[in-house]
Amino acid sequence: MLQKVKNIYHLFQALIANFVYGFPSTKIKVIGISGTDGKTTTTHLIYHILKSAGKKVSIISSVYADIGGNILDTGFHVTTPDSFPLQKLIKASVTNGDEYLILETTSHAIDQNRVAGIKYFIGVITNITHEHLDYHKTYIQYLQTKSRLFDYANIALINSDDGSFSHLKKILHKKEIKVYQYGFKHKSNFNFNFKKRITRFNRYNYLAGFSVATILGINDSLIYKALDSFQLPPGRLETIYDKQFKVIIDFAHTPNAFRQLLPEIRIQYLRNKDKLIHVFGAASERDTSKRPLMGKESSRYADYIILTEEDCRKENADKICKEIAAGIENDKDWQIITDRRKAIEKAINIAQIGDVVLLTGKGHEKSLCRGKIEFPWSEHNAVINALALRKRLTTDN
């Protein structure tokens, strides 16, 4: 009930913000990207394609906002800003003379009416899997919230290979909206012939980007050229160290993301007796039912698991880790080190030649929440410091 009251408040805020800034989304083609996994990469990919094709375009994502070359931080743990700063950014994009704005849009932002009043030219849903059920209660409610992205869109683009497809197709059938679908296993409206090797889960992100660009009339050769030069956003499958062993960071924080990411790491980087050392946790005040599922997925592919904090907030970090550990199978070796810095140091210290240390959950984020305090945090710096410590210990011995 309290959340519903808050949502009404946010709706009025959004309508006022739209009015104050002159309903800017009606003066630009807003492309909204939502989904459980892959939305940040897809958002940045579409932005890169359009920019490479010479289009005037800006972006608002969980990593940053870039309005006409002006880079802005979008805040701690925030993907879609509140209505007033969001409308201000859209207005700035219009003032900049942009033709397009790429907007990463979360289910929370949709449900809380932070994006109310925004006119989307294209709405994209990458996938809908197990996440945020603490907030949405059931998968169907989560899916229905996501589908509201299309309420004020001209065009819908959905993944025909995802479990959400049939549900979304039924919902969209009732709306007056042009529907396109993309996929590799089932019917697709797009013929994708990109030859560069990319990870399996990123193939869907690339295809989504290709599909949007095709809908917008971008020439295939320009799209493929842009795809070839695309660099993943910070904290997405990012290699921080690559000498005797690899250290990779990724924002993956759902069972589905683990299911896609970890086998790709094994296939792409590990040989023979090389080990995958996985360091991760689960955020507090989020869907607790996914915790053992994350443990299960990690244990299917990782050789050694270190469970640690990930924005534990008011919840006990050790308790969270034990709930994750309840899902670990296959007699895998694991331990709990609640201090994330020490967990990373441990993982890097035990890594051998050819191993991969995979750190998931934080990615690009710049803070670590303990209690009510946001402590400065950088996964990059934690890795660099851990490598320096390993070197000192090796030298001393």
mmCIF file of C-alpha atoms in Angstrom:
data_model
loop_
_atom_site.group_PDB
_atom_site.id
_atom_site.type_symbol
_atom_site.label_atom_id
_atom_site.label_comp_id
_atom_site.label_asym_id
_atom_site.label_seq_id
_atom_site.Cartn_x
_atom_site.Cartn_y
_atom_site.Cartn_z
ATOM 1 C CA MET A 1 0.000 0.000 0.000
ATOM 2 C CA LEU A 2 2.805 2.417 0.913
ATOM 3 C CA GLN A 3 4.511 1.789 -2.434
ATOM 4 C CA LYS A 4 1.235 2.463 -4.282
ATOM 5 C CA VAL A 5 0.930 5.810 -2.495
ATOM 6 C CA LYS A 6 4.520 6.615 -3.418
ATOM 7 C CA ASN A 7 3.794 5.677 -7.036
ATOM 8 C CA ILE A 8 0.879 8.140 -7.154
ATOM 9 C CA TYR A 9 3.216 10.821 -5.795
ATOM 10 C CA HIS A 10 5.830 9.934 -8.442
ATOM 11 C CA LEU A 11 3.145 10.111 -11.137
ATOM 12 C CA PHE A 12 2.251 13.686 -10.191
ATOM 13 C CA GLN A 13 5.969 14.526 -10.009
ATOM 14 C CA ALA A 14 6.507 13.074 -13.480
ATOM 15 C CA LEU A 15 3.575 14.955 -14.995
ATOM 16 C CA ILE A 16 4.767 18.222 -13.459
ATOM 17 C CA ALA A 17 8.323 17.556 -14.665
ATOM 18 C CA ASN A 18 7.037 16.874 -18.189
ATOM 19 C CA PHE A 19 5.129 20.158 -18.107
ATOM 20 C CA VAL A 20 8.020 22.188 -16.649
ATOM 21 C CA TYR A 21 10.426 20.986 -19.344
ATOM 22 C CA GLY A 22 7.904 21.221 -22.174
ATOM 23 C CA PHE A 23 7.254 17.513 -22.798
ATOM 24 C CA PRO A 24 10.695 17.072 -24.381
ATOM 25 C CA SER A 25 10.235 13.396 -25.336
ATOM 26 C CA THR A 26 7.703 14.475 -27.984
ATOM 27 C CA LYS A 27 10.477 16.449 -29.724
ATOM 28 C CA ILE A 28 13.026 13.640 -30.039
ATOM 29 C CA LYS A 29 13.016 9.925 -30.851
ATOM 30 C CA VAL A 30 13.465 8.180 -27.511
ATOM 31 C CA ILE A 31 14.552 4.549 -27.704
ATOM 32 C CA GLY A 32 13.865 2.762 -24.413
ATOM 33 C CA ILE A 33 15.739 -0.401 -23.456
ATOM 34 C CA SER A 34 14.504 -2.647 -20.664
ATOM 35 C CA GLY A 35 15.084 -6.256 -19.601
ATOM 36 C CA THR A 36 16.532 -8.273 -16.749
ATOM 37 C CA ASP A 37 19.969 -8.732 -18.316
ATOM 38 C CA GLY A 38 21.770 -7.080 -21.209
ATOM 39 C CA LYS A 39 19.981 -3.741 -21.162
ATOM 40 C CA THR A 40 23.084 -1.643 -20.393
ATOM 41 C CA THR A 41 25.178 -3.274 -23.120
ATOM 42 C CA THR A 42 22.309 -3.013 -25.611
ATOM 43 C CA THR A 43 21.748 0.645 -24.689
ATOM 44 C CA HIS A 44 25.408 1.504 -25.271
ATOM 45 C CA LEU A 45 25.535 -0.577 -28.437
ATOM 46 C CA ILE A 46 22.609 1.249 -30.050
ATOM 47 C CA TYR A 47 24.161 4.563 -29.028
ATOM 48 C CA HIS A 48 27.484 3.526 -30.607
ATOM 49 C CA ILE A 49 25.854 2.394 -33.861
ATOM 50 C CA LEU A 50 23.877 5.605 -34.301
ATOM 51 C CA LYS A 51 26.837 7.783 -33.394
ATOM 52 C CA SER A 52 29.075 5.854 -35.799
ATOM 53 C CA ALA A 53 26.454 6.349 -38.509
ATOM 54 C CA GLY A 54 26.723 10.117 -38.040
ATOM 55 C CA LYS A 55 23.467 10.603 -36.148
ATOM 56 C CA LYS A 56 23.088 13.148 -33.357
ATOM 57 C CA VAL A 57 22.373 11.012 -30.322
ATOM 58 C CA SER A 58 22.661 11.073 -26.525
ATOM 59 C CA ILE A 59 22.454 8.315 -23.915
ATOM 60 C CA ILE A 60 21.214 7.824 -20.350
ATOM 61 C CA SER A 61 22.314 4.531 -18.793
ATOM 62 C CA SER A 62 23.271 2.974 -15.471
ATOM 63 C CA VAL A 63 26.925 3.757 -16.251
ATOM 64 C CA TYR A 64 26.559 7.433 -17.132
ATOM 65 C CA ALA A 65 24.640 9.962 -19.196
ATOM 66 C CA ASP A 66 26.281 11.532 -22.233
ATOM 67 C CA ILE A 67 24.347 14.547 -23.490
ATOM 68 C CA GLY A 68 26.130 16.152 -26.411
ATOM 69 C CA GLY A 69 29.537 15.072 -25.099
ATOM 70 C CA ASN A 70 28.787 16.249 -21.560
ATOM 71 C CA ILE A 71 29.378 13.182 -19.358
ATOM 72 C CA LEU A 72 27.237 13.058 -16.211
ATOM 73 C CA ASP A 73 27.127 10.580 -13.327
ATOM 74 C CA THR A 74 23.663 9.040 -12.946
ATOM 75 C CA GLY A 75 24.129 8.285 -9.218
ATOM 76 C CA PHE A 76 24.653 5.353 -6.838
ATOM 77 C CA HIS A 77 22.851 2.130 -7.836
ATOM 78 C CA VAL A 78 20.566 4.110 -10.151
ATOM 79 C CA THR A 79 19.707 3.095 -13.712
ATOM 80 C CA THR A 80 16.834 5.447 -14.514
ATOM 81 C CA PRO A 81 16.943 8.866 -12.759
ATOM 82 C CA ASP A 82 13.945 10.398 -10.977
ATOM 83 C CA SER A 83 11.459 12.301 -13.119
ATOM 84 C CA PHE A 84 12.782 15.870 -12.699
ATOM 85 C CA PRO A 85 16.470 15.125 -13.435
ATOM 86 C CA LEU A 86 15.351 12.726 -16.176
ATOM 87 C CA GLN A 87 13.152 15.282 -17.939
ATOM 88 C CA LYS A 88 15.940 17.831 -17.559
ATOM 89 C CA LEU A 89 18.344 15.466 -19.335
ATOM 90 C CA ILE A 90 15.843 14.781 -22.119
ATOM 91 C CA LYS A 91 15.321 18.543 -22.548
ATOM 92 C CA ALA A 92 19.114 19.011 -22.706
ATOM 93 C CA SER A 93 19.284 16.378 -25.445
ATOM 94 C CA VAL A 94 16.572 18.207 -27.402
ATOM 95 C CA THR A 95 18.389 21.535 -26.903
ATOM 96 C CA ASN A 96 21.563 19.870 -28.179
ATOM 97 C CA GLY A 97 19.754 19.165 -31.440
ATOM 98 C CA ASP A 98 19.777 15.396 -31.023
ATOM 99 C CA GLU A 99 17.619 13.230 -33.232
ATOM 100 C CA TYR A 100 17.770 10.276 -30.848
ATOM 101 C CA LEU A 101 18.038 9.609 -27.118
ATOM 102 C CA ILE A 102 18.806 6.082 -25.894
ATOM 103 C CA LEU A 103 17.279 5.543 -22.440
ATOM 104 C CA GLU A 104 17.965 2.511 -20.243
ATOM 105 C CA THR A 105 14.686 1.915 -18.420
ATOM 106 C CA THR A 106 14.174 -0.307 -15.358
ATOM 107 C CA SER A 107 11.021 -2.045 -14.167
ATOM 108 C CA HIS A 108 11.246 -0.002 -10.952
ATOM 109 C CA ALA A 109 11.234 3.231 -12.970
ATOM 110 C CA ILE A 110 8.199 2.023 -14.914
ATOM 111 C CA ASP A 111 6.271 0.860 -11.846
ATOM 112 C CA GLN A 112 7.130 3.990 -9.856
ATOM 113 C CA ASN A 113 6.028 6.243 -12.738
ATOM 114 C CA ARG A 114 9.450 7.889 -13.034
ATOM 115 C CA VAL A 115 9.167 7.543 -16.821
ATOM 116 C CA ALA A 116 5.466 8.494 -16.973
ATOM 117 C CA GLY A 117 4.742 10.863 -19.834
ATOM 118 C CA ILE A 118 7.743 9.777 -21.892
ATOM 119 C CA LYS A 119 6.902 9.050 -25.513
ATOM 120 C CA TYR A 120 9.061 6.170 -26.762
ATOM 121 C CA PHE A 121 9.666 5.835 -30.487
ATOM 122 C CA ILE A 122 10.958 2.273 -29.995
ATOM 123 C CA GLY A 123 10.672 0.130 -26.875
ATOM 124 C CA VAL A 124 12.993 -2.871 -26.536
ATOM 125 C CA ILE A 125 12.821 -5.718 -24.007
ATOM 126 C CA THR A 126 15.934 -7.903 -24.060
ATOM 127 C CA ASN A 127 14.675 -10.685 -21.750
ATOM 128 C CA ILE A 128 12.711 -11.185 -18.534
ATOM 129 C CA THR A 129 14.073 -13.709 -16.035
ATOM 130 C CA HIS A 130 14.229 -14.302 -12.261
ATOM 131 C CA GLU A 131 14.925 -10.910 -10.619
ATOM 132 C CA HIS A 132 13.260 -8.239 -8.461
ATOM 133 C CA LEU A 133 10.569 -10.627 -7.189
ATOM 134 C CA ASP A 134 10.966 -9.033 -3.762
ATOM 135 C CA TYR A 135 9.435 -5.934 -5.349
ATOM 136 C CA HIS A 136 7.116 -7.322 -8.033
ATOM 137 C CA LYS A 137 6.107 -10.442 -6.015
ATOM 138 C CA THR A 138 5.526 -12.724 -9.029
ATOM 139 C CA TYR A 139 7.114 -13.252 -12.432
ATOM 140 C CA ILE A 140 3.849 -12.355 -14.194
ATOM 141 C CA GLN A 141 3.588 -9.049 -12.312
ATOM 142 C CA TYR A 142 7.235 -8.356 -13.166
ATOM 143 C CA LEU A 143 6.536 -9.108 -16.833
ATOM 144 C CA GLN A 144 3.390 -6.973 -16.891
ATOM 145 C CA THR A 145 5.337 -4.058 -15.415
ATOM 146 C CA LYS A 146 8.045 -4.415 -18.060
ATOM 147 C CA SER A 147 5.390 -4.505 -20.793
ATOM 148 C CA ARG A 148 4.193 -1.035 -19.762
ATOM 149 C CA LEU A 149 7.274 0.220 -21.607
ATOM 150 C CA PHE A 150 5.152 -0.211 -24.736
ATOM 151 C CA ASP A 151 2.135 1.783 -23.498
ATOM 152 C CA TYR A 152 3.369 4.968 -25.164
ATOM 153 C CA ALA A 153 5.658 3.515 -27.834
ATOM 154 C CA ASN A 154 5.281 3.500 -31.614
ATOM 155 C CA ILE A 155 7.288 0.312 -32.101
ATOM 156 C CA ALA A 156 8.000 -2.745 -29.927
ATOM 157 C CA LEU A 157 11.031 -5.033 -30.302
ATOM 158 C CA ILE A 158 11.017 -8.318 -28.352
ATOM 159 C CA ASN A 159 13.225 -11.417 -28.095
ATOM 160 C CA SER A 160 11.503 -14.430 -29.707
ATOM 161 C CA ASP A 161 13.909 -16.857 -27.972
ATOM 162 C CA ASP A 162 13.154 -15.616 -24.454
ATOM 163 C CA GLY A 163 10.647 -17.216 -22.083
ATOM 164 C CA SER A 164 8.749 -13.923 -21.899
ATOM 165 C CA PHE A 165 7.988 -13.856 -25.631
ATOM 166 C CA SER A 166 4.568 -15.554 -25.706
ATOM 167 C CA HIS A 167 3.335 -13.458 -22.765
ATOM 168 C CA LEU A 168 4.542 -10.216 -24.333
ATOM 169 C CA LYS A 169 3.095 -11.151 -27.730
ATOM 170 C CA LYS A 170 -0.359 -11.599 -26.147
ATOM 171 C CA ILE A 171 -0.087 -8.269 -24.344
ATOM 172 C CA LEU A 172 1.107 -6.457 -27.471
ATOM 173 C CA HIS A 173 -1.682 -8.005 -29.567
ATOM 174 C CA LYS A 174 -4.100 -5.791 -27.618
ATOM 175 C CA LYS A 175 -2.134 -2.612 -28.332
ATOM 176 C CA GLU A 176 -2.045 -0.519 -31.490
ATOM 177 C CA ILE A 177 1.679 -0.846 -31.996
ATOM 178 C CA LYS A 178 4.049 -2.199 -34.642
ATOM 179 C CA VAL A 179 5.793 -5.317 -33.275
ATOM 180 C CA TYR A 180 9.158 -6.675 -34.424
ATOM 181 C CA GLN A 181 10.884 -9.755 -33.065
ATOM 182 C CA TYR A 182 14.499 -10.892 -33.064
ATOM 183 C CA GLY A 183 16.154 -14.195 -32.215
ATOM 184 C CA PHE A 184 18.369 -17.021 -33.413
ATOM 185 C CA LYS A 185 16.213 -20.074 -32.659
ATOM 186 C CA HIS A 186 12.740 -18.817 -33.505
ATOM 187 C CA LYS A 187 11.252 -16.426 -36.030
ATOM 188 C CA SER A 188 13.156 -13.180 -36.495
ATOM 189 C CA ASN A 189 12.388 -10.155 -38.643
ATOM 190 C CA PHE A 190 16.109 -9.532 -39.095
ATOM 191 C CA ASN A 191 18.873 -11.323 -41.008
ATOM 192 C CA PHE A 192 22.011 -11.039 -38.868
ATOM 193 C CA ASN A 193 25.315 -12.054 -40.487
ATOM 194 C CA PHE A 194 27.949 -10.665 -38.133
ATOM 195 C CA LYS A 195 31.105 -12.804 -38.377
ATOM 196 C CA LYS A 196 33.172 -11.567 -35.424
ATOM 197 C CA ARG A 197 33.295 -13.995 -32.487
ATOM 198 C CA ILE A 198 31.268 -12.706 -29.557
ATOM 199 C CA THR A 199 29.980 -14.420 -26.425
ATOM 200 C CA ARG A 200 26.675 -16.248 -26.734
ATOM 201 C CA PHE A 201 24.753 -13.898 -24.440
ATOM 202 C CA ASN A 202 26.179 -10.823 -26.162
ATOM 203 C CA ARG A 203 25.007 -12.185 -29.526
ATOM 204 C CA TYR A 204 21.480 -11.321 -28.406
ATOM 205 C CA ASN A 205 22.549 -7.821 -27.359
ATOM 206 C CA TYR A 206 24.263 -7.329 -30.720
ATOM 207 C CA LEU A 207 21.217 -8.630 -32.581
ATOM 208 C CA ALA A 208 18.951 -6.281 -30.614
ATOM 209 C CA GLY A 209 21.214 -3.360 -31.517
ATOM 210 C CA PHE A 210 21.322 -4.443 -35.154
ATOM 211 C CA SER A 211 17.519 -4.750 -35.196
ATOM 212 C CA VAL A 212 16.932 -1.259 -33.802
ATOM 213 C CA ALA A 213 19.401 0.262 -36.258
ATOM 214 C CA THR A 214 17.733 -1.606 -39.138
ATOM 215 C CA ILE A 215 14.307 -0.325 -38.087
ATOM 216 C CA LEU A 216 15.785 3.194 -38.108
ATOM 217 C CA GLY A 217 17.022 2.692 -41.673
ATOM 218 C CA ILE A 218 20.758 2.481 -41.009
ATOM 219 C CA ASN A 219 22.671 0.721 -43.794
ATOM 220 C CA ASP A 220 23.830 -2.832 -42.954
ATOM 221 C CA SER A 221 27.463 -2.100 -43.792
ATOM 222 C CA LEU A 222 27.500 0.857 -41.382
ATOM 223 C CA ILE A 223 25.903 -1.269 -38.662
ATOM 224 C CA TYR A 224 28.428 -4.103 -39.044
ATOM 225 C CA LYS A 225 31.302 -1.640 -39.060
ATOM 226 C CA ALA A 226 30.010 -0.120 -35.806
ATOM 227 C CA LEU A 227 29.507 -3.559 -34.240
ATOM 228 C CA ASP A 228 33.084 -4.449 -35.118
ATOM 229 C CA SER A 229 34.461 -1.379 -33.314
ATOM 230 C CA PHE A 230 32.151 -1.542 -30.290
ATOM 231 C CA GLN A 231 33.749 -1.727 -26.850
ATOM 232 C CA LEU A 232 31.642 -3.132 -24.017
ATOM 233 C CA PRO A 233 30.655 -0.610 -21.306
ATOM 234 C CA PRO A 234 32.810 -0.425 -18.155
ATOM 235 C CA GLY A 235 32.284 -3.368 -15.831
ATOM 236 C CA ARG A 236 30.898 -5.655 -18.530
ATOM 237 C CA LEU A 237 33.165 -8.650 -19.236
ATOM 238 C CA GLU A 238 36.087 -6.313 -18.572
ATOM 239 C CA THR A 239 39.563 -7.817 -18.300
ATOM 240 C CA ILE A 240 41.577 -5.924 -15.678
ATOM 241 C CA TYR A 241 44.657 -8.154 -15.661
ATOM 242 C CA ASP A 242 45.907 -10.598 -18.288
ATOM 243 C CA LYS A 243 49.378 -11.972 -17.629
ATOM 244 C CA GLN A 244 50.000 -15.184 -15.670
ATOM 245 C CA PHE A 245 46.238 -15.399 -15.088
ATOM 246 C CA LYS A 246 43.202 -13.279 -15.900
ATOM 247 C CA VAL A 247 41.079 -11.062 -13.687
ATOM 248 C CA ILE A 248 37.684 -10.214 -15.177
ATOM 249 C CA ILE A 249 34.925 -8.052 -13.696
ATOM 250 C CA ASP A 250 31.290 -8.139 -14.721
ATOM 251 C CA PHE A 251 28.041 -6.647 -13.435
ATOM 252 C CA ALA A 252 26.258 -10.038 -13.597
ATOM 253 C CA HIS A 253 24.026 -10.394 -10.535
ATOM 254 C CA THR A 254 21.205 -12.767 -11.489
ATOM 255 C CA PRO A 255 20.989 -16.561 -11.888
ATOM 256 C CA ASN A 256 20.353 -16.128 -15.619
ATOM 257 C CA ALA A 257 23.378 -13.855 -16.025
ATOM 258 C CA PHE A 258 25.549 -16.474 -14.284
ATOM 259 C CA ARG A 259 24.056 -19.178 -16.519
ATOM 260 C CA GLN A 260 25.106 -17.217 -19.593
ATOM 261 C CA LEU A 261 28.415 -15.745 -18.426
ATOM 262 C CA LEU A 262 30.246 -18.524 -16.582
ATOM 263 C CA PRO A 263 30.194 -21.217 -19.296
ATOM 264 C CA GLU A 264 31.407 -18.617 -21.802
ATOM 265 C CA ILE A 265 34.344 -17.815 -19.513
ATOM 266 C CA ARG A 266 35.213 -21.520 -19.352
ATOM 267 C CA ILE A 267 34.954 -22.015 -23.110
ATOM 268 C CA GLN A 268 36.812 -18.860 -24.073
ATOM 269 C CA TYR A 269 39.634 -18.714 -21.533
ATOM 270 C CA LEU A 270 40.197 -21.986 -19.656
ATOM 271 C CA ARG A 271 42.223 -24.973 -20.820
ATOM 272 C CA ASN A 272 42.842 -28.402 -19.280
ATOM 273 C CA LYS A 273 43.379 -27.967 -15.527
ATOM 274 C CA ASP A 274 42.930 -24.178 -15.431
ATOM 275 C CA LYS A 275 40.570 -23.046 -12.666
ATOM 276 C CA LEU A 276 37.712 -20.555 -12.551
ATOM 277 C CA ILE A 277 37.679 -18.694 -9.222
ATOM 278 C CA HIS A 278 34.375 -16.879 -8.737
ATOM 279 C CA VAL A 279 33.931 -14.034 -6.226
ATOM 280 C CA PHE A 280 30.411 -12.705 -5.700
ATOM 281 C CA GLY A 281 27.622 -11.866 -3.274
ATOM 282 C CA ALA A 282 24.029 -10.649 -3.397
ATOM 283 C CA ALA A 283 22.628 -7.232 -2.591
ATOM 284 C CA SER A 284 20.400 -6.726 0.439
ATOM 285 C CA GLU A 285 16.867 -5.344 0.100
ATOM 286 C CA ARG A 286 16.589 -7.219 -3.187
ATOM 287 C CA ASP A 287 15.052 -10.522 -4.285
ATOM 288 C CA THR A 288 16.230 -13.012 -1.643
ATOM 289 C CA SER A 289 14.829 -16.053 -3.474
ATOM 290 C CA LYS A 290 17.506 -15.737 -6.156
ATOM 291 C CA ARG A 291 20.379 -16.228 -3.681
ATOM 292 C CA PRO A 292 20.528 -20.051 -3.619
ATOM 293 C CA LEU A 293 19.906 -20.071 -7.379
ATOM 294 C CA MET A 294 23.009 -17.916 -7.849
ATOM 295 C CA GLY A 295 24.977 -20.354 -5.694
ATOM 296 C CA LYS A 296 23.697 -23.252 -7.781
ATOM 297 C CA GLU A 297 24.605 -21.644 -11.114
ATOM 298 C CA SER A 298 28.070 -20.653 -9.886
ATOM 299 C CA SER A 299 28.774 -24.181 -8.639
ATOM 300 C CA ARG A 300 27.902 -25.617 -12.050
ATOM 301 C CA TYR A 301 30.835 -23.833 -13.670
ATOM 302 C CA ALA A 302 33.259 -22.400 -11.084
ATOM 303 C CA ASP A 303 36.036 -24.485 -9.517
ATOM 304 C CA TYR A 304 36.348 -22.373 -6.388
ATOM 305 C CA ILE A 305 33.793 -19.944 -4.966
ATOM 306 C CA ILE A 306 34.390 -17.065 -2.569
ATOM 307 C CA LEU A 307 31.189 -15.523 -1.223
ATOM 308 C CA THR A 308 31.375 -11.919 -0.087
ATOM 309 C CA GLU A 309 29.448 -8.688 0.438
ATOM 310 C CA GLU A 310 27.615 -6.815 -2.284
ATOM 311 C CA ASP A 311 25.789 -3.811 -0.832
ATOM 312 C CA CYS A 312 24.648 -5.634 2.315
ATOM 313 C CA ARG A 313 22.974 -2.464 3.647
ATOM 314 C CA LYS A 314 21.233 -3.259 6.959
ATOM 315 C CA GLU A 315 21.344 -7.028 6.432
ATOM 316 C CA ASN A 316 24.080 -9.250 7.847
ATOM 317 C CA ALA A 317 26.566 -10.051 5.068
ATOM 318 C CA ASP A 318 27.415 -13.459 6.520
ATOM 319 C CA LYS A 319 23.703 -14.379 6.515
ATOM 320 C CA ILE A 320 23.380 -13.402 2.846
ATOM 321 C CA CYS A 321 26.432 -15.483 1.939
ATOM 322 C CA LYS A 322 25.073 -18.527 3.771
ATOM 323 C CA GLU A 323 21.783 -18.226 1.868
ATOM 324 C CA ILE A 324 23.753 -18.227 -1.391
ATOM 325 C CA ALA A 325 25.836 -21.177 -0.182
ATOM 326 C CA ALA A 326 22.664 -23.205 0.409
ATOM 327 C CA GLY A 327 22.399 -23.601 -3.364
ATOM 328 C CA ILE A 328 25.991 -24.698 -4.015
ATOM 329 C CA GLU A 329 26.125 -28.185 -5.524
ATOM 330 C CA ASN A 330 28.658 -30.665 -6.917
ATOM 331 C CA ASP A 331 30.810 -30.686 -3.768
ATOM 332 C CA LYS A 332 32.513 -27.496 -4.942
ATOM 333 C CA ASP A 333 35.089 -25.826 -2.715
ATOM 334 C CA TRP A 334 33.847 -22.544 -1.313
ATOM 335 C CA GLN A 335 34.370 -20.144 1.544
ATOM 336 C CA ILE A 336 32.910 -16.933 2.951
ATOM 337 C CA ILE A 337 35.014 -13.772 3.263
ATOM 338 C CA THR A 338 32.521 -10.997 3.937
ATOM 339 C CA ASP A 339 34.990 -8.129 3.416
ATOM 340 C CA ARG A 340 34.950 -7.729 -0.373
ATOM 341 C CA ARG A 341 38.451 -6.271 -0.513
ATOM 342 C CA LYS A 342 39.873 -9.253 1.396
ATOM 343 C CA ALA A 343 37.849 -11.677 -0.736
ATOM 344 C CA ILE A 344 39.415 -10.232 -3.880
ATOM 345 C CA GLU A 345 42.872 -10.377 -2.304
ATOM 346 C CA LYS A 346 42.323 -14.048 -1.450
ATOM 347 C CA ALA A 347 41.150 -14.932 -4.960
ATOM 348 C CA ILE A 348 44.090 -13.213 -6.615
ATOM 349 C CA ASN A 349 46.561 -14.686 -4.136
ATOM 350 C CA ILE A 350 45.505 -18.287 -4.864
ATOM 351 C CA ALA A 351 45.275 -17.880 -8.661
ATOM 352 C CA GLN A 352 47.710 -20.008 -10.652
ATOM 353 C CA ILE A 353 49.018 -19.670 -14.210
ATOM 354 C CA GLY A 354 46.111 -19.975 -16.663
ATOM 355 C CA ASP A 355 43.375 -19.461 -14.062
ATOM 356 C CA VAL A 356 40.584 -16.888 -14.318
ATOM 357 C CA VAL A 357 39.447 -14.812 -11.345
ATOM 358 C CA LEU A 358 35.907 -13.621 -12.049
ATOM 359 C CA LEU A 359 34.427 -10.843 -9.893
ATOM 360 C CA THR A 360 30.714 -10.279 -10.406
ATOM 361 C CA GLY A 361 28.009 -8.011 -9.023
ATOM 362 C CA LYS A 362 29.679 -4.606 -8.780
ATOM 363 C CA GLY A 363 31.052 -3.944 -12.248
ATOM 364 C CA HIS A 364 31.209 -0.199 -12.871
ATOM 365 C CA GLU A 365 29.620 0.870 -9.562
ATOM 366 C CA LYS A 366 31.449 3.456 -7.491
ATOM 367 C CA SER A 367 30.116 2.703 -4.026
ATOM 368 C CA LEU A 368 29.581 -0.179 -1.621
ATOM 369 C CA CYS A 369 26.610 0.204 0.727
ATOM 370 C CA ARG A 370 26.992 -0.896 4.352
ATOM 371 C CA GLY A 371 24.184 0.070 6.688
ATOM 372 C CA LYS A 372 22.933 3.407 5.395
ATOM 373 C CA ILE A 373 26.366 4.606 4.259
ATOM 374 C CA GLU A 374 27.667 4.515 0.688
ATOM 375 C CA PHE A 375 31.395 3.866 0.935
ATOM 376 C CA PRO A 376 33.578 4.763 -2.063
ATOM 377 C CA TRP A 377 34.366 1.630 -4.044
ATOM 378 C CA SER A 378 36.179 0.691 -7.233
ATOM 379 C CA GLU A 379 36.433 -2.919 -8.353
ATOM 380 C CA HIS A 380 39.318 -1.823 -10.584
ATOM 381 C CA ASN A 381 41.276 -0.333 -7.698
ATOM 382 C CA ALA A 382 40.563 -3.335 -5.477
ATOM 383 C CA VAL A 383 42.075 -5.596 -8.149
ATOM 384 C CA ILE A 384 45.117 -3.370 -8.675
ATOM 385 C CA ASN A 385 45.778 -3.238 -4.926
ATOM 386 C CA ALA A 386 45.333 -7.013 -4.587
ATOM 387 C CA LEU A 387 47.794 -7.613 -7.428
ATOM 388 C CA ALA A 388 50.309 -5.312 -5.729
ATOM 389 C CA LEU A 389 49.841 -7.209 -2.456
ATOM 390 C CA ARG A 390 50.404 -10.541 -4.211
ATOM 391 C CA LYS A 391 53.589 -9.188 -5.758
ATOM 392 C CA ARG A 392 54.878 -7.999 -2.366
ATOM 393 C CA LEU A 393 54.093 -11.343 -0.747
ATOM 394 C CA THR A 394 55.806 -13.209 -3.580
ATOM 395 C CA THR A 395 58.880 -10.960 -3.344
ATOM 396 C CA ASP A 396 59.096 -11.369 0.444
ATOM 397 C CA ASN A 397 59.018 -15.134 0.077
#
